[in-house]
Short mmCIF file of C-alpha atoms and ligand atoms in Angstrom, two decimals:
data_model
loop_
_atom_site.label_atom_id
_atom_site.label_comp_id
_atom_site.label_asym_id
_atom_site.label_seq_id
_atom_site.Cartn_x
_atom_site.Cartn_y
_atom_site.Cartn_z
CA MET H 1 47.25 57.60 -67.24
CA PRO H 2 49.97 54.99 -67.84
CA GLN H 3 48.91 51.37 -67.51
CA SER H 4 49.75 49.94 -64.08
CA ILE H 5 51.21 46.44 -64.31
CA ALA H 6 52.23 44.07 -61.50
CA ILE H 7 54.85 41.41 -62.18
CA ILE H 8 55.05 38.50 -59.75
CA GLY H 9 58.60 37.15 -59.50
CA SER H 10 61.94 38.92 -59.97
CA GLY H 11 63.80 36.15 -61.81
CA PHE H 12 65.19 36.99 -65.25
CA LEU H 13 61.73 36.57 -66.75
CA GLY H 14 60.15 39.15 -64.44
CA LEU H 15 63.11 41.54 -64.66
CA THR H 16 63.24 41.48 -68.48
CA LEU H 17 59.49 42.08 -68.69
CA ALA H 18 59.81 44.95 -66.20
CA LEU H 19 62.51 46.47 -68.42
CA ARG H 20 60.43 46.27 -71.60
CA LEU H 21 57.14 47.38 -70.04
CA SER H 22 58.75 50.36 -68.28
CA GLU H 23 60.42 51.41 -71.56
CA GLN H 24 56.96 51.50 -73.07
CA GLY H 25 55.79 53.88 -70.31
CA ALA H 26 53.87 51.47 -68.07
CA LYS H 27 53.96 51.90 -64.30
CA VAL H 28 55.51 48.60 -63.21
CA THR H 29 55.64 47.05 -59.73
CA VAL H 30 57.59 43.82 -59.18
CA PHE H 31 56.58 41.59 -56.23
CA GLU H 32 59.25 39.18 -54.97
CA SER H 33 58.82 36.77 -52.07
CA ALA H 34 62.57 36.45 -51.42
CA PRO H 35 64.69 39.09 -49.68
CA GLU H 36 66.61 39.69 -52.93
CA ILE H 37 65.96 39.74 -56.69
CA GLY H 38 67.15 37.12 -59.18
CA GLY H 39 65.32 33.89 -58.27
CA LEU H 40 67.36 30.89 -59.43
CA ALA H 41 70.12 33.22 -60.65
CA SER H 42 70.42 35.09 -57.33
CA SER H 43 73.63 35.29 -55.33
CA TRP H 44 74.56 34.52 -51.77
CA LYS H 45 77.53 34.56 -49.46
CA ILE H 46 79.72 31.50 -49.01
CA GLY H 47 82.49 32.15 -46.50
CA ASP H 48 83.61 35.68 -47.39
CA VAL H 49 82.74 35.25 -51.07
CA VAL H 50 79.61 36.55 -52.79
CA TRP H 51 78.80 34.46 -55.86
CA ASP H 52 75.90 32.72 -57.61
CA ARG H 53 73.80 30.42 -55.42
CA HIS H 54 73.67 28.04 -58.40
CA TYR H 55 76.45 27.71 -60.99
CA HIS H 56 75.84 29.89 -64.06
CA VAL H 57 77.69 30.38 -67.34
CA THR H 58 76.81 32.22 -70.51
CA LEU H 59 77.53 30.72 -73.93
CA LEU H 60 78.81 32.77 -76.88
CA SER H 61 75.58 31.81 -78.63
CA ASP H 62 73.39 33.23 -75.80
CA SER H 63 72.39 36.29 -77.82
CA PHE H 64 69.35 37.19 -75.66
CA THR H 65 71.33 37.14 -72.40
CA ARG H 66 74.16 39.09 -73.97
CA LYS H 67 71.80 41.73 -75.36
CA VAL H 68 70.11 42.38 -72.03
CA VAL H 69 73.47 42.49 -70.20
CA GLU H 70 74.67 44.95 -72.87
CA GLU H 71 71.57 47.09 -72.36
CA ILE H 72 72.17 47.45 -68.64
CA GLY H 73 75.72 48.56 -69.42
CA LEU H 74 77.77 45.46 -68.59
CA GLY H 75 78.38 44.13 -72.12
CA ASP H 76 82.12 44.82 -71.86
CA GLU H 77 82.38 42.98 -68.57
CA PHE H 78 82.15 39.46 -70.00
CA GLU H 79 85.17 37.18 -69.67
CA TRP H 80 85.31 34.33 -72.20
CA VAL H 81 87.33 31.29 -71.27
CA GLU H 82 88.12 28.02 -73.02
CA THR H 83 87.12 25.30 -70.57
CA LYS H 84 87.68 21.57 -70.26
CA THR H 85 85.20 18.80 -69.55
CA GLY H 86 85.90 15.71 -67.48
CA PHE H 87 84.18 12.37 -66.98
CA TYR H 88 84.34 10.32 -63.81
CA THR H 89 83.97 6.72 -64.91
CA GLY H 90 85.13 3.38 -63.52
CA GLY H 91 86.63 5.14 -60.49
CA LYS H 92 88.82 7.35 -62.70
CA LEU H 93 88.73 10.96 -63.81
CA VAL H 94 89.32 11.36 -67.56
CA SER H 95 89.40 14.39 -69.82
CA MET H 96 86.90 14.58 -72.70
CA SER H 97 87.69 18.00 -74.07
CA ASN H 98 88.70 17.26 -77.68
CA ALA H 99 88.31 14.69 -80.47
CA LEU H 100 91.48 12.79 -79.52
CA GLU H 101 90.33 12.39 -75.93
CA PHE H 102 86.93 11.28 -77.19
CA LEU H 103 88.65 8.49 -79.15
CA LYS H 104 90.41 7.34 -75.98
CA PHE H 105 87.26 7.47 -73.83
CA PRO H 106 87.55 4.25 -71.74
CA PRO H 107 84.00 2.93 -71.25
CA LEU H 108 83.30 2.50 -75.01
CA GLY H 109 84.79 0.56 -77.91
CA LEU H 110 85.47 2.25 -81.28
CA VAL H 111 82.15 1.30 -82.90
CA SER H 112 80.17 2.54 -79.89
CA LYS H 113 82.14 5.78 -79.93
CA PHE H 114 81.38 6.24 -83.59
CA ARG H 115 77.65 5.71 -82.93
CA LEU H 116 77.77 8.14 -80.00
CA GLY H 117 79.43 10.81 -82.16
CA ALA H 118 76.98 10.14 -85.00
CA THR H 119 74.01 10.49 -82.59
CA ILE H 120 75.22 13.88 -81.41
CA PHE H 121 75.84 15.07 -84.96
CA TYR H 122 72.44 13.78 -86.13
CA ALA H 123 70.64 15.43 -83.17
CA SER H 124 72.33 18.73 -83.97
CA ARG H 125 70.81 18.60 -87.48
CA VAL H 126 67.23 17.62 -86.55
CA LYS H 127 64.79 20.53 -86.94
CA ASP H 128 61.42 18.91 -86.18
CA TRP H 129 61.56 18.86 -82.36
CA LYS H 130 57.79 18.33 -82.16
CA ALA H 131 58.16 14.86 -83.69
CA LEU H 132 60.70 14.05 -80.94
CA GLU H 133 58.17 14.95 -78.23
CA LYS H 134 56.30 11.75 -79.12
CA ILE H 135 59.31 9.44 -78.58
CA PRO H 136 60.64 8.38 -75.14
CA VAL H 137 64.22 9.65 -74.84
CA ALA H 138 65.55 6.17 -73.95
CA ASP H 139 64.00 4.58 -77.08
CA TRP H 140 65.43 7.29 -79.32
CA LEU H 141 68.94 7.08 -77.90
CA ILE H 142 69.02 3.26 -77.92
CA LYS H 143 67.95 3.29 -81.57
CA LEU H 144 70.65 5.77 -82.56
CA SER H 145 73.55 4.85 -80.26
CA GLY H 146 72.90 1.20 -79.37
CA LYS H 147 72.02 -0.38 -76.02
CA LYS H 148 75.59 -0.57 -74.74
CA THR H 149 76.29 3.13 -75.26
CA PHE H 150 72.91 3.95 -73.75
CA GLU H 151 73.68 1.94 -70.60
CA LYS H 152 77.26 3.18 -70.25
CA VAL H 153 76.90 6.84 -71.17
CA TRP H 154 73.41 8.13 -71.94
CA ARG H 155 71.50 6.61 -69.04
CA PRO H 156 73.91 7.90 -66.34
CA LEU H 157 73.83 11.35 -67.97
CA LEU H 158 70.02 11.37 -68.22
CA LYS H 159 69.70 10.15 -64.63
CA ALA H 160 72.05 12.92 -63.50
CA LYS H 161 69.55 15.58 -64.57
CA LEU H 162 66.23 13.72 -64.53
CA GLY H 163 66.59 10.88 -62.02
CA GLU H 164 64.14 8.04 -62.69
CA ALA H 165 61.88 10.57 -64.45
CA TYR H 166 64.03 10.02 -67.57
CA ARG H 167 61.60 7.17 -68.28
CA GLU H 168 58.75 9.67 -68.80
CA THR H 169 60.85 12.21 -70.68
CA SER H 170 60.72 12.73 -74.42
CA ALA H 171 63.61 12.78 -76.88
CA ALA H 172 63.06 16.55 -77.21
CA PHE H 173 64.98 16.95 -73.93
CA ILE H 174 68.25 15.49 -75.19
CA TRP H 175 67.75 17.20 -78.56
CA ALA H 176 67.50 20.61 -76.85
CA THR H 177 70.57 19.85 -74.69
CA ILE H 178 72.65 18.84 -77.72
CA GLN H 179 71.44 21.84 -79.74
CA ARG H 180 72.64 24.20 -76.99
CA MET H 181 76.06 22.61 -76.65
CA TYR H 182 76.47 22.40 -80.42
CA ALA H 183 75.56 26.08 -80.87
CA ALA H 184 78.12 26.97 -78.20
CA ARG H 185 80.87 25.06 -79.96
CA LYS H 186 79.93 26.40 -83.40
CA SER H 187 80.21 30.00 -82.26
CA GLY H 188 83.32 29.22 -80.24
CA MET H 189 85.30 27.94 -83.24
CA LYS H 190 84.81 24.33 -82.04
CA LYS H 191 86.22 25.24 -78.67
CA GLU H 192 84.18 25.09 -75.50
CA MET H 193 84.08 28.82 -74.71
CA PHE H 194 82.10 29.76 -71.63
CA GLY H 195 81.56 33.23 -70.27
CA TYR H 196 80.66 35.09 -67.12
CA VAL H 197 80.33 38.72 -66.13
CA ARG H 198 83.12 39.85 -63.80
CA GLY H 199 81.56 39.84 -60.35
CA GLY H 200 79.05 37.12 -61.31
CA TYR H 201 75.27 37.44 -61.27
CA ALA H 202 75.46 39.58 -58.10
CA ARG H 203 76.89 42.34 -60.29
CA VAL H 204 74.43 41.77 -63.16
CA LEU H 205 71.44 41.79 -60.80
CA GLY H 206 72.72 44.80 -58.86
CA ARG H 207 72.94 46.78 -62.10
CA PHE H 208 69.61 45.43 -63.38
CA GLU H 209 67.90 46.59 -60.18
CA LYS H 210 69.50 50.05 -60.45
CA VAL H 211 68.42 50.47 -64.10
CA LEU H 212 64.86 49.39 -63.31
CA ARG H 213 64.56 51.69 -60.29
CA GLU H 214 65.90 54.61 -62.40
CA ARG H 215 63.13 53.88 -64.89
CA GLY H 216 60.54 54.15 -62.14
CA VAL H 217 59.98 50.42 -61.56
CA GLU H 218 59.01 49.69 -57.97
CA ILE H 219 60.55 46.47 -56.62
CA ARG H 220 58.98 45.05 -53.48
CA LEU H 221 61.12 42.42 -51.79
CA ASN H 222 59.95 40.10 -48.99
CA SER H 223 56.49 40.35 -50.57
CA PRO H 224 55.01 36.94 -51.34
CA VAL H 225 51.77 37.33 -53.30
CA SER H 226 49.04 35.23 -51.72
CA LYS H 227 46.08 36.14 -53.95
CA VAL H 228 45.39 37.64 -57.39
CA GLU H 229 41.75 38.44 -58.19
CA LYS H 230 39.65 40.40 -60.65
CA LEU H 231 37.70 43.04 -58.73
CA LYS H 232 34.25 44.46 -59.40
CA ASN H 233 35.85 47.77 -60.48
CA GLY H 234 37.59 45.91 -63.32
CA LEU H 235 41.06 46.17 -61.75
CA ILE H 236 43.20 43.27 -60.49
CA GLY H 237 43.71 43.02 -56.72
CA ILE H 238 47.05 41.70 -55.48
CA SER H 239 47.28 40.58 -51.86
CA THR H 240 50.73 40.25 -50.31
CA ILE H 241 51.90 38.98 -47.00
CA THR H 242 54.53 41.38 -45.72
CA ALA H 243 56.78 40.79 -42.73
CA ARG H 244 56.91 43.97 -40.66
CA THR H 245 60.03 42.97 -38.72
CA ALA H 246 63.19 41.27 -39.94
CA ILE H 247 62.43 37.75 -41.03
CA PRO H 248 64.89 34.89 -40.80
CA ALA H 249 66.96 34.35 -43.93
CA VAL H 250 65.69 31.43 -45.97
CA GLU H 251 67.93 29.29 -48.08
CA THR H 252 65.34 28.52 -50.67
CA VAL H 253 63.67 30.48 -53.43
CA GLY H 254 60.34 30.39 -55.20
CA ALA H 255 57.61 28.20 -53.82
CA GLU H 256 59.74 27.19 -50.87
CA ALA H 257 60.31 30.80 -49.85
CA LEU H 258 56.57 31.40 -49.99
CA HIS H 259 55.82 28.35 -47.89
CA THR H 260 58.51 29.18 -45.37
CA ARG H 261 56.97 32.59 -44.90
CA ASN H 262 53.45 31.20 -44.67
CA ASP H 263 54.68 29.05 -41.82
CA LEU H 264 55.92 32.05 -39.90
CA PRO H 265 52.92 33.12 -37.77
CA GLY H 266 53.47 31.83 -34.29
CA HIS H 267 57.18 31.29 -34.98
CA GLY H 268 59.67 33.99 -34.02
CA ASN H 269 58.90 37.67 -33.58
CA SER H 270 57.76 38.69 -37.06
CA THR H 271 54.34 40.21 -37.55
CA LEU H 272 52.82 39.47 -40.91
CA THR H 273 50.35 41.88 -42.42
CA LEU H 274 48.19 41.43 -45.47
CA ASP H 275 48.33 44.32 -47.97
CA ARG H 276 46.23 44.80 -51.07
CA ASP H 277 47.05 46.86 -54.17
CA GLU H 278 45.17 47.31 -57.45
CA PHE H 279 46.57 47.19 -60.98
CA ASP H 280 45.29 47.24 -64.56
CA SER H 281 46.94 43.88 -65.22
CA VAL H 282 49.28 41.31 -63.71
CA VAL H 283 51.88 38.92 -65.09
CA LEU H 284 52.73 35.88 -62.95
CA THR H 285 56.20 34.41 -63.61
CA CYS H 286 56.22 32.06 -60.58
CA PRO H 287 56.05 28.24 -60.94
CA ALA H 288 52.85 26.92 -62.51
CA ASP H 289 51.35 25.29 -59.40
CA ILE H 290 51.78 28.49 -57.37
CA ALA H 291 49.90 30.40 -60.07
CA ALA H 292 47.06 27.85 -59.80
CA LYS H 293 46.98 28.34 -56.03
CA ILE H 294 47.00 32.14 -55.89
CA VAL H 295 44.55 32.88 -58.72
CA PRO H 296 41.33 31.27 -57.41
CA GLN H 297 39.20 32.64 -60.28
CA LEU H 298 40.97 30.47 -62.89
CA THR H 299 38.76 27.73 -64.34
CA THR H 300 39.10 24.14 -63.09
CA GLU H 301 40.63 23.20 -66.45
CA GLU H 302 43.21 26.02 -66.26
CA LYS H 303 44.17 24.99 -62.72
CA ARG H 304 44.42 21.34 -63.76
CA LYS H 305 46.82 22.18 -66.59
CA LEU H 306 48.98 24.34 -64.31
CA GLU H 307 49.05 21.73 -61.54
CA ASN H 308 49.90 19.01 -64.07
CA VAL H 309 53.28 20.56 -64.88
CA LYS H 310 55.78 18.18 -63.25
CA TYR H 311 58.92 19.81 -61.91
CA GLN H 312 62.41 18.61 -61.19
CA GLY H 313 64.11 20.08 -58.11
CA ILE H 314 67.67 20.43 -56.91
CA VAL H 315 69.79 20.18 -53.81
CA CYS H 316 72.97 22.07 -54.71
CA ALA H 317 75.97 22.46 -52.43
CA SER H 318 78.53 25.25 -52.87
CA VAL H 319 81.95 24.35 -51.49
CA LEU H 320 84.78 26.82 -51.01
CA LEU H 321 88.09 24.94 -51.03
CA LYS H 322 91.71 25.89 -50.42
CA LYS H 323 92.74 23.74 -53.41
CA SER H 324 91.13 22.91 -56.77
CA LEU H 325 89.63 19.48 -57.37
CA SER H 326 90.53 19.35 -61.06
CA GLU H 327 91.06 21.42 -64.21
CA PHE H 328 87.53 20.69 -65.47
CA TYR H 329 84.66 23.17 -65.43
CA VAL H 330 82.14 20.32 -65.64
CA THR H 331 82.81 16.75 -64.55
CA ASN H 332 80.07 14.39 -65.71
CA ILE H 333 79.70 11.39 -63.44
CA ILE H 334 79.00 7.95 -64.85
CA ASP H 335 79.53 6.07 -61.55
CA GLU H 336 77.00 6.18 -58.66
CA THR H 337 77.74 9.14 -56.37
CA PRO H 338 75.49 11.17 -54.02
CA PHE H 339 75.67 14.19 -56.34
CA THR H 340 74.99 14.11 -60.05
CA GLY H 341 77.85 16.19 -61.38
CA ILE H 342 80.66 18.49 -60.33
CA VAL H 343 80.95 22.08 -61.51
CA GLU H 344 84.21 23.79 -60.67
CA MET H 345 83.55 27.50 -61.08
CA SER H 346 87.19 28.32 -60.39
CA ALA H 347 88.16 26.43 -63.57
CA LEU H 348 86.34 29.27 -65.38
CA VAL H 349 86.60 32.25 -63.04
CA ASP H 350 89.93 33.55 -61.76
CA LYS H 351 90.45 32.36 -58.17
CA LYS H 352 91.07 35.98 -57.16
CA ALA H 353 87.27 36.39 -57.29
CA PHE H 354 87.06 33.76 -54.54
CA GLY H 355 89.81 35.12 -52.27
CA GLY H 356 92.33 32.71 -53.85
CA ASN H 357 90.10 29.70 -53.16
CA ALA H 358 88.42 27.20 -55.47
CA LEU H 359 84.62 27.30 -55.73
CA VAL H 360 82.96 23.97 -56.49
CA TYR H 361 79.25 23.15 -56.89
CA LEU H 362 77.90 19.68 -56.16
CA PRO H 363 74.38 19.48 -57.64
CA LYS H 364 71.93 16.65 -57.13
CA TYR H 365 68.78 16.94 -59.27
CA VAL H 366 65.83 15.27 -57.56
CA THR H 367 62.03 15.17 -57.67
CA PRO H 368 60.28 17.62 -55.28
CA ASP H 369 59.30 14.77 -52.92
CA ASP H 370 62.83 13.33 -52.61
CA GLU H 371 63.99 12.55 -49.08
CA LEU H 372 67.18 14.56 -49.66
CA PHE H 373 65.13 17.73 -49.07
CA GLU H 374 64.54 16.55 -45.50
CA ARG H 375 68.24 16.06 -44.72
CA SER H 376 70.03 18.69 -42.65
CA ASP H 377 72.95 20.73 -44.03
CA ALA H 378 75.32 18.75 -41.77
CA GLU H 379 74.06 15.41 -43.15
CA ILE H 380 74.42 16.59 -46.74
CA GLU H 381 77.90 17.93 -46.03
CA GLU H 382 78.96 14.59 -44.55
CA LEU H 383 77.50 12.63 -47.47
CA PHE H 384 79.01 14.84 -50.19
CA LEU H 385 82.47 15.28 -48.62
CA ASP H 386 82.72 11.54 -47.99
CA ALA H 387 82.17 10.99 -51.73
CA LEU H 388 84.76 13.65 -52.67
CA GLU H 389 87.31 11.88 -50.45
CA LYS H 390 86.73 8.64 -52.33
CA MET H 391 86.87 10.28 -55.77
CA TYR H 392 89.86 12.61 -55.37
CA PRO H 393 92.88 11.17 -53.49
CA HIS H 394 94.35 14.68 -52.98
CA PHE H 395 91.13 16.07 -51.47
CA SER H 396 91.18 16.65 -47.72
CA ARG H 397 88.39 17.93 -45.48
CA THR H 398 90.85 20.38 -43.98
CA ASP H 399 90.72 22.16 -47.37
CA VAL H 400 87.05 23.03 -46.90
CA GLU H 401 86.69 26.73 -46.05
CA ALA H 402 82.89 26.87 -46.30
CA PHE H 403 79.95 24.63 -47.32
CA ARG H 404 76.40 25.85 -48.05
CA VAL H 405 73.34 24.03 -49.32
CA SER H 406 70.63 25.44 -51.60
CA ARG H 407 67.35 23.55 -51.91
CA VAL H 408 64.78 24.37 -54.61
CA LYS H 409 61.83 22.07 -55.20
CA LYS H 410 60.75 23.52 -58.54
CA VAL H 411 63.62 24.25 -60.89
CA PHE H 412 62.51 23.13 -64.36
CA PRO H 413 59.44 21.44 -65.82
CA LEU H 414 60.07 17.89 -67.01
CA PRO H 415 59.65 17.67 -70.79
CA VAL H 416 57.37 14.63 -70.64
CA LEU H 417 55.90 12.99 -73.76
CA ASN H 418 53.77 15.37 -75.87
CA TYR H 419 54.67 18.20 -73.47
CA SER H 420 53.85 21.18 -75.70
CA GLY H 421 50.34 19.81 -76.39
CA SER H 422 49.34 19.94 -72.73
CA LEU H 423 50.68 23.39 -71.90
CA PRO H 424 48.62 25.90 -69.94
CA SER H 425 47.95 28.94 -72.13
CA ILE H 426 49.64 32.24 -71.34
CA GLU H 427 46.46 34.34 -71.52
CA THR H 428 43.94 33.23 -68.88
CA SER H 429 40.15 33.39 -68.63
CA VAL H 430 40.58 36.11 -65.98
CA GLU H 431 40.92 39.25 -68.11
CA GLY H 432 44.16 41.08 -67.31
CA VAL H 433 45.80 38.05 -65.63
CA ILE H 434 48.68 36.45 -67.52
CA VAL H 435 50.69 33.39 -66.48
CA VAL H 436 54.04 32.96 -68.23
CA ASN H 437 56.91 30.94 -66.78
CA SER H 438 59.59 28.37 -67.57
CA ALA H 439 56.84 25.84 -68.33
CA HIS H 440 56.38 27.78 -71.59
CA ILE H 441 59.91 27.00 -72.80
CA VAL H 442 58.99 24.20 -75.17
CA ASN H 443 62.01 23.61 -77.38
CA GLY H 444 64.94 24.51 -75.19
CA THR H 445 66.59 23.67 -71.90
CA LEU H 446 66.21 25.96 -68.87
CA ASN H 447 68.81 28.71 -69.03
CA VAL H 448 68.86 32.48 -68.73
CA ASN H 449 69.00 32.87 -72.53
CA GLU H 450 65.77 30.87 -73.01
CA THR H 451 64.19 32.76 -70.10
CA VAL H 452 65.02 36.16 -71.59
CA ARG H 453 63.93 34.94 -75.04
CA LEU H 454 60.58 33.88 -73.55
CA ALA H 455 60.16 37.35 -71.99
CA GLU H 456 61.10 39.13 -75.26
CA ASN H 457 58.74 36.96 -77.35
CA PHE H 458 55.92 37.36 -74.84
CA TYR H 459 56.41 41.12 -74.84
CA ALA H 460 56.55 41.32 -78.66
CA ASP H 461 53.42 39.15 -79.09
CA HIS H 462 51.24 40.52 -76.29
CA CYS H 463 52.35 43.93 -74.99
CA SER H 464 54.41 45.88 -77.52
CA PRO H 465 52.77 48.79 -79.36
CA ASP H 466 52.89 46.63 -82.57
CA ALA H 467 51.08 43.73 -80.84
CA ARG H 468 48.35 46.07 -79.61
CA GLY H 469 47.94 47.45 -83.15
C1 FAD R 1 71.55 24.68 -60.59
C2 FAD R 1 71.20 25.62 -61.70
C3 FAD R 1 72.16 25.90 -62.66
C4 FAD R 1 71.87 26.76 -63.71
N1 FAD R 1 72.85 27.02 -64.62
C5 FAD R 1 72.62 27.91 -65.60
C6 FAD R 1 73.67 28.28 -66.49
O1 FAD R 1 74.80 27.80 -66.38
N2 FAD R 1 73.38 29.17 -67.47
C7 FAD R 1 72.15 29.71 -67.62
O2 FAD R 1 71.97 30.54 -68.53
N3 FAD R 1 71.13 29.37 -66.80
C8 FAD R 1 71.33 28.49 -65.79
N4 FAD R 1 70.31 28.15 -64.94
C9 FAD R 1 68.92 28.56 -65.25
C10 FAD R 1 68.55 29.98 -64.85
O3 FAD R 1 68.84 30.19 -63.49
C11 FAD R 1 67.03 30.16 -65.13
O4 FAD R 1 66.82 30.02 -66.52
C12 FAD R 1 66.46 31.51 -64.73
O5 FAD R 1 67.01 32.00 -63.54
C13 FAD R 1 64.92 31.37 -64.58
O6 FAD R 1 64.33 32.63 -64.32
P1 FAD R 1 62.77 32.75 -64.06
O7 FAD R 1 62.47 34.18 -63.90
O8 FAD R 1 61.99 32.03 -65.10
O9 FAD R 1 62.46 31.92 -62.74
P2 FAD R 1 62.97 32.09 -61.24
O10 FAD R 1 64.38 32.50 -61.23
O11 FAD R 1 62.57 30.85 -60.52
O12 FAD R 1 62.10 33.32 -60.69
C14 FAD R 1 60.80 33.19 -60.17
C15 FAD R 1 60.70 34.17 -59.02
O13 FAD R 1 59.35 34.17 -58.53
C16 FAD R 1 59.39 34.36 -57.13
N5 FAD R 1 58.08 33.93 -56.58
C17 FAD R 1 57.55 32.68 -56.58
N6 FAD R 1 56.33 32.71 -56.00
C18 FAD R 1 56.09 33.99 -55.64
C19 FAD R 1 55.00 34.65 -55.02
N7 FAD R 1 53.89 34.00 -54.66
N8 FAD R 1 55.10 35.98 -54.79
C20 FAD R 1 56.20 36.69 -55.16
N9 FAD R 1 57.27 36.11 -55.77
C21 FAD R 1 57.20 34.78 -56.01
C22 FAD R 1 60.56 33.48 -56.71
O14 FAD R 1 61.03 33.81 -55.43
C23 FAD R 1 61.56 33.77 -57.82
O15 FAD R 1 62.42 34.85 -57.49
C24 FAD R 1 70.57 27.33 -63.84
C25 FAD R 1 69.61 27.07 -62.86
C26 FAD R 1 69.92 26.23 -61.79
C27 FAD R 1 68.89 25.97 -60.73
#
């Protein structure tokens, strides 16, 4: 009898594992709480356009992503585009896409610029990332770049992604970020080449789902797992809450989707039923604290380690506009604005994909308890569009075709000091129950390539015929 394996979560981690395990002959069932697969990389509709809920690009150096996309038959569908980067500083938008523009960069003098360049070059050469985990990122950057450059460039950039939590973050975070950008430039002949699959992640995920179903993988959507337990018969019981009638669409994924559904009884017409299935083993790819909650047989120490993983969340608006904002794919923001960056997807993807419109993302990275999560879509729209009006003189609200807000409370674990030393282990004390998720990415930033790499390494080390001897 083939081994029966349940995978909780249909993000790229769960999907890649499902692919490998089904290739090996296992009977795989994927449980997903959301109405669609893909997790953070899933797609949605904005106006008449279907595109990624969160901005996504692939780098030329993303060999793991490219391999899996190739395997599902879409390798020839990548478009590679040379993009430009902007900075919004001192109330002005400036280009920072080549060495000459770097030399003209207004907020810094020549010496500071030299130190900034030297810091980036030095970070790209460092190999011992573990040593960097012991150093606060601010201390490391001030030492290498100087206080002025830290205040004018590094701190705003750190705050854009980490908020005030940059104070607890180790230098390994900025090292991993620089390594990724450097690798991209190296393989792109010093040019910033970014890629996407024609049709976006909707197309990739649609094909992924088809390939998995053809291989016999069962994918259960709208199925939040509420309990995982080792049974007396030696199997693992998986309890799911299933909505028997159509449930309202939720605009969140992961933990939020689960909580939204748990709140449903008594609200609306849906009837929720509790189902239980049995498997030989289960792999949880959901956020760490959810794993702690739904596997009650874990030890107190295991739960403590899982609950201790601190996450950064995001409120990310997608805006469909009649006109472009700028020529930049990414605009880093040094000034104070309500969002922490601007990503103009239509500077990368042909506007034809968006019905001739521009597609712009306005992300704001925040801690899971930030008050922004409580604001309505209308309030966020007002706040963000007001800022765009101030930043871009040619921007007009009449250009806005559609505006949608995604809220996710747990996007990536904060790489705090000595992070890798406090990690929950992948194998648990409950035989047959495995917990592997983005918290186990220790020397990289969160991206699909690292996620697929984690899945491939986990499979090679724990499940492949070689690993099992
Ligand atoms: C704003 C943003 C921009 C990004 N940009 C890029 C980019 O440009 N390039 C790039 O490569 N990567 C990018 N990423 C990162 C990329 O999206 C992630 O690396 C990847 O999607 C993570 O996959 P995952 O499977 O680990 O997690 P997730 O995608 O979070 O998947 C976990 C899944 O588990 C499900 N789940 C949770 N609890 C339960 C439960 N109890 N029962 C059943 N299911 C459950 C969730 O619904 C979810 O589908 C970006 C991410 C964000 C948020």
